[in-house]
């Protein structure tokens, strides 16, 4: 078992999940899976000067992506001060969907971001893929998805953190993604949902439990 981000071989429990966090770089399971997916479905497809948008650029992935992507690597967040290593541009969604023109990015990356955006999740996905160039790809993860029902949202309208924690499992989560996410992406016009290609054997190598940290890879039709 090893961390594909830093090469570390020791992991610790986080919120009851064994081997969740790498003791060297602090990566969680989803970050290690993310890099695995990027190595196969992102890096080999990027041409010279490609523009890649990373929302909420966690430090462990930021370091790798900044080195691999160079000047075309663009980071944003609603609260830039949370990511001082990256100095991200302030982009507050859903208000700032006009911050970039349509067809601007070769790739858009985000992990556990969509559950923090107020409003309706389908509008957010539609807004993000609008920023993709033809042939561009969006690669992302969310908590869950929880398989036994449709996405539940509206957390921004609850009066307290305690109620969000109770209903959405974290004080600052506005929704719980359910079993309607995957069909929505599969049917989303203008592109196709690809497999993340991660096997449970590969998960085991990265200290990730079977079936956990599934990724969504949506590629826009080439022009
Ligand atoms: Zn590590």
Short mmCIF file of C-alpha atoms and ligand atoms in Angstrom, two decimals:
data_model
loop_
_atom_site.label_atom_id
_atom_site.label_comp_id
_atom_site.label_asym_id
_atom_site.label_seq_id
_atom_site.Cartn_x
_atom_site.Cartn_y
_atom_site.Cartn_z
CA UNK A 1 0.00 0.00 0.00
CA UNK A 2 1.39 3.39 -0.94
CA UNK A 3 0.41 6.99 -1.59
CA UNK A 4 0.68 7.73 -5.32
CA UNK A 5 0.95 11.46 -4.56
CA UNK A 6 3.99 11.48 -2.24
CA UNK A 7 5.20 7.86 -2.09
CA UNK A 8 4.30 7.57 1.61
CA UNK A 9 3.44 4.13 2.98
CA UNK A 10 1.71 4.97 6.25
CA UNK A 11 -1.92 5.87 6.61
CA UNK A 12 -4.20 6.74 9.47
CA UNK A 13 -7.86 6.47 10.39
CA UNK A 14 -10.07 9.50 9.69
CA UNK A 15 -13.71 9.67 10.81
CA UNK A 16 -13.75 5.92 11.28
CA UNK A 17 -12.34 5.20 7.82
CA UNK A 18 -9.22 3.02 8.00
CA UNK A 19 -6.16 4.17 5.99
CA UNK A 20 -8.02 7.28 4.87
CA UNK A 21 -5.24 9.85 5.37
CA UNK A 22 -1.60 9.62 4.22
CA UNK A 23 0.59 10.56 7.19
CA UNK A 24 3.13 12.32 4.94
CA UNK A 25 1.15 14.52 2.51
CA UNK A 26 -2.26 14.41 4.19
CA UNK A 27 -4.03 13.10 1.09
CA UNK A 28 -7.39 11.49 1.64
CA UNK A 29 -8.62 8.47 -0.30
CA UNK A 30 -10.32 10.70 -2.89
CA UNK A 31 -7.13 12.63 -3.65
CA UNK A 32 -5.17 9.43 -4.34
CA UNK A 33 -7.95 8.13 -6.57
CA UNK A 34 -8.11 11.54 -8.26
CA UNK A 35 -4.45 11.40 -9.27
CA UNK A 36 -4.90 7.83 -10.49
CA UNK A 37 -7.74 9.00 -12.73
CA UNK A 38 -5.81 12.09 -13.91
CA UNK A 39 -2.83 9.90 -14.90
CA UNK A 40 -5.03 7.86 -17.21
CA UNK A 41 -7.83 10.15 -18.35
CA UNK A 42 -6.42 13.68 -18.10
CA UNK A 43 -2.67 14.08 -18.56
CA UNK A 44 -2.34 11.96 -21.73
CA UNK A 45 -5.07 14.01 -23.46
CA UNK A 46 -3.78 17.51 -22.75
CA UNK A 47 -2.07 19.37 -25.57
CA UNK A 48 0.44 22.19 -25.38
CA UNK A 49 -0.95 25.23 -23.55
CA UNK A 50 -4.01 23.42 -22.21
CA UNK A 51 -6.08 25.30 -19.65
CA UNK A 52 -7.16 23.29 -16.60
CA UNK A 53 -9.47 24.69 -13.94
CA UNK A 54 -9.22 23.25 -10.41
CA UNK A 55 -11.89 24.32 -7.91
CA UNK A 56 -10.94 24.17 -4.22
CA UNK A 57 -7.29 23.23 -4.91
CA UNK A 58 -6.28 21.05 -1.94
CA UNK A 59 -2.55 21.30 -1.29
CA UNK A 60 -1.57 17.67 -1.93
CA UNK A 61 -3.08 17.72 -5.44
CA UNK A 62 -2.13 21.34 -6.08
CA UNK A 63 1.56 20.56 -5.83
CA UNK A 64 1.34 17.73 -8.35
CA UNK A 65 -0.94 19.59 -10.76
CA UNK A 66 1.04 22.84 -10.63
CA UNK A 67 4.15 20.93 -11.61
CA UNK A 68 2.47 18.85 -14.32
CA UNK A 69 0.31 21.59 -15.87
CA UNK A 70 2.45 24.71 -15.61
CA UNK A 71 0.98 28.05 -16.70
CA UNK A 72 -2.33 26.62 -17.88
CA UNK A 73 -3.26 25.52 -14.37
CA UNK A 74 -5.94 27.86 -12.99
CA UNK A 75 -7.33 27.59 -9.46
CA UNK A 76 -10.44 29.18 -7.98
CA UNK A 77 -12.41 29.07 -4.77
CA UNK A 78 -15.29 30.87 -3.06
CA UNK A 79 -12.96 31.45 -0.09
CA UNK A 80 -9.44 31.92 -1.50
CA UNK A 81 -7.94 32.42 1.97
CA UNK A 82 -8.51 28.71 2.65
CA UNK A 83 -5.91 27.83 0.00
CA UNK A 84 -2.94 30.15 0.59
CA UNK A 85 -0.53 27.75 -1.19
CA UNK A 86 -2.49 28.25 -4.44
CA UNK A 87 -3.64 31.91 -4.34
CA UNK A 88 -6.83 30.94 -6.18
CA UNK A 89 -8.98 33.49 -8.02
CA UNK A 90 -12.19 34.23 -6.12
CA UNK A 91 -15.13 32.61 -7.89
CA UNK A 92 -18.36 32.26 -5.94
CA UNK A 93 -20.81 29.86 -7.53
CA UNK A 94 -23.56 29.99 -8.68
CA UNK A 95 -23.27 33.81 -9.00
CA UNK A 96 -20.01 33.73 -10.95
CA UNK A 97 -20.86 31.39 -13.82
CA UNK A 98 -20.13 34.38 -16.06
CA UNK A 99 -16.52 34.71 -14.78
CA UNK A 100 -15.24 32.55 -17.65
CA UNK A 101 -16.54 32.35 -21.21
CA UNK A 102 -18.12 29.19 -22.62
CA UNK A 103 -15.61 26.74 -24.08
CA UNK A 104 -12.69 28.15 -22.07
CA UNK A 105 -11.18 25.07 -20.40
CA UNK A 106 -9.66 21.80 -21.60
CA UNK A 107 -10.46 20.27 -18.23
CA UNK A 108 -12.29 21.08 -15.00
CA UNK A 109 -11.42 19.28 -11.76
CA UNK A 110 -13.20 19.33 -8.41
CA UNK A 111 -13.50 17.09 -5.39
CA UNK A 112 -16.24 17.46 -2.79
CA UNK A 113 -17.18 20.91 -4.04
CA UNK A 114 -20.69 20.54 -5.46
CA UNK A 115 -22.29 19.82 -2.08
CA UNK A 116 -21.19 23.31 -0.92
CA UNK A 117 -22.85 25.32 -3.70
CA UNK A 118 -26.30 26.76 -2.96
CA UNK A 119 -29.03 26.31 -5.54
CA UNK A 120 -29.83 23.40 -7.80
CA UNK A 121 -27.13 20.82 -8.61
CA UNK A 122 -28.23 20.25 -12.19
CA UNK A 123 -27.77 23.97 -12.91
CA UNK A 124 -24.27 23.78 -11.42
CA UNK A 125 -23.23 20.84 -13.58
CA UNK A 126 -24.68 22.48 -16.67
CA UNK A 127 -22.86 25.72 -15.85
CA UNK A 128 -19.55 23.96 -15.36
CA UNK A 129 -19.64 21.87 -18.53
CA UNK A 130 -20.51 25.04 -20.47
CA UNK A 131 -16.97 26.20 -19.59
CA UNK A 132 -15.48 23.11 -21.28
CA UNK A 133 -14.02 23.25 -24.77
CA UNK A 134 -15.25 20.67 -27.27
CA UNK A 135 -13.37 17.48 -26.37
CA UNK A 136 -12.72 18.81 -22.85
CA UNK A 137 -13.26 16.72 -19.75
CA UNK A 138 -14.67 17.29 -16.28
CA UNK A 139 -13.40 14.93 -13.56
CA UNK A 140 -14.94 15.16 -10.11
CA UNK A 141 -16.06 13.46 -6.94
CA UNK A 142 -18.76 14.14 -4.36
CA UNK A 143 -19.59 12.56 -0.98
CA UNK A 144 -21.42 9.31 -1.68
CA UNK A 145 -23.40 9.13 -3.90
CA UNK A 146 -26.00 7.61 -1.62
CA UNK A 147 -27.71 4.87 -3.53
CA UNK A 148 -31.14 4.64 -2.03
CA UNK A 149 -32.88 7.73 -3.36
CA UNK A 150 -32.68 10.97 -5.30
CA UNK A 151 -30.46 13.91 -4.37
CA UNK A 152 -31.78 15.92 -1.45
CA UNK A 153 -30.87 19.60 -1.33
CA UNK A 154 -31.80 22.93 0.24
CA UNK A 155 -29.29 22.95 3.10
CA UNK A 156 -28.65 26.65 2.57
CA UNK A 157 -32.22 27.30 3.73
CA UNK A 158 -31.83 25.47 7.04
CA UNK A 159 -31.46 27.83 10.00
CA UNK A 160 -28.45 26.20 11.70
CA UNK A 161 -25.26 24.22 11.27
CA UNK A 162 -26.68 21.61 13.63
CA UNK A 163 -29.58 20.98 11.27
CA UNK A 164 -27.28 20.75 8.25
CA UNK A 165 -25.07 18.31 10.13
CA UNK A 166 -28.10 16.20 10.94
CA UNK A 167 -29.62 16.23 7.47
CA UNK A 168 -26.57 16.59 5.21
CA UNK A 169 -23.84 15.01 7.42
CA UNK A 170 -21.65 18.14 7.64
CA UNK A 171 -22.27 21.68 8.89
CA UNK A 172 -21.43 23.28 5.54
CA UNK A 173 -23.02 20.75 3.18
CA UNK A 174 -26.13 21.87 1.31
CA UNK A 175 -27.08 18.55 -0.29
CA UNK A 176 -26.74 14.78 -0.28
CA UNK A 177 -26.17 13.35 -3.73
CA UNK A 178 -28.25 10.31 -4.56
CA UNK A 179 -28.83 7.80 -7.33
CA UNK A 180 -30.00 10.41 -9.84
CA UNK A 181 -26.53 11.93 -10.35
CA UNK A 182 -25.15 9.20 -12.58
CA UNK A 183 -28.19 9.01 -14.93
CA UNK A 184 -28.21 12.80 -15.21
CA UNK A 185 -24.58 12.79 -16.36
CA UNK A 186 -25.17 9.87 -18.70
CA UNK A 187 -28.07 11.72 -20.35
CA UNK A 188 -26.49 15.18 -20.31
CA UNK A 189 -26.51 16.40 -23.87
CA UNK A 190 -23.32 17.17 -25.73
CA UNK A 191 -20.98 14.64 -24.19
CA UNK A 192 -20.60 11.26 -22.56
CA UNK A 193 -20.04 9.82 -19.13
CA UNK A 194 -16.90 7.65 -19.04
CA UNK A 195 -15.86 5.03 -16.51
CA UNK A 196 -13.25 6.18 -13.98
CA UNK A 197 -11.44 2.89 -14.65
CA UNK A 198 -10.53 2.38 -10.99
CA UNK A 199 -10.55 -1.27 -9.90
CA UNK A 200 -10.83 -2.46 -6.32
CA UNK A 201 -7.36 -3.97 -6.74
CA UNK A 202 -6.00 -0.50 -7.50
CA UNK A 203 -8.00 0.92 -4.58
CA UNK A 204 -6.34 -1.59 -2.25
CA UNK A 205 -2.89 -0.46 -3.43
CA UNK A 206 -3.83 3.12 -2.56
CA UNK A 207 -5.33 2.34 0.85
CA UNK A 208 -8.90 2.85 -0.36
CA UNK A 209 -11.76 0.58 0.61
CA UNK A 210 -13.60 -1.41 -2.11
CA UNK A 211 -15.97 0.72 -4.18
CA UNK A 212 -15.12 3.93 -2.30
CA UNK A 213 -14.32 7.34 -3.77
CA UNK A 214 -16.02 6.78 -7.14
CA UNK A 215 -15.18 9.44 -9.72
CA UNK A 216 -17.28 10.96 -12.46
CA UNK A 217 -15.62 11.61 -15.80
CA UNK A 218 -17.66 13.49 -18.38
CA UNK A 219 -16.18 14.32 -21.75
CA UNK A 220 -17.66 16.94 -24.04
CA UNK A 221 -18.13 15.95 -27.66
CA UNK A 222 -15.26 17.01 -29.86
CA UNK A 223 -16.13 19.70 -32.39
ZN1 LIG B 1 0.95 10.98 0.54
#
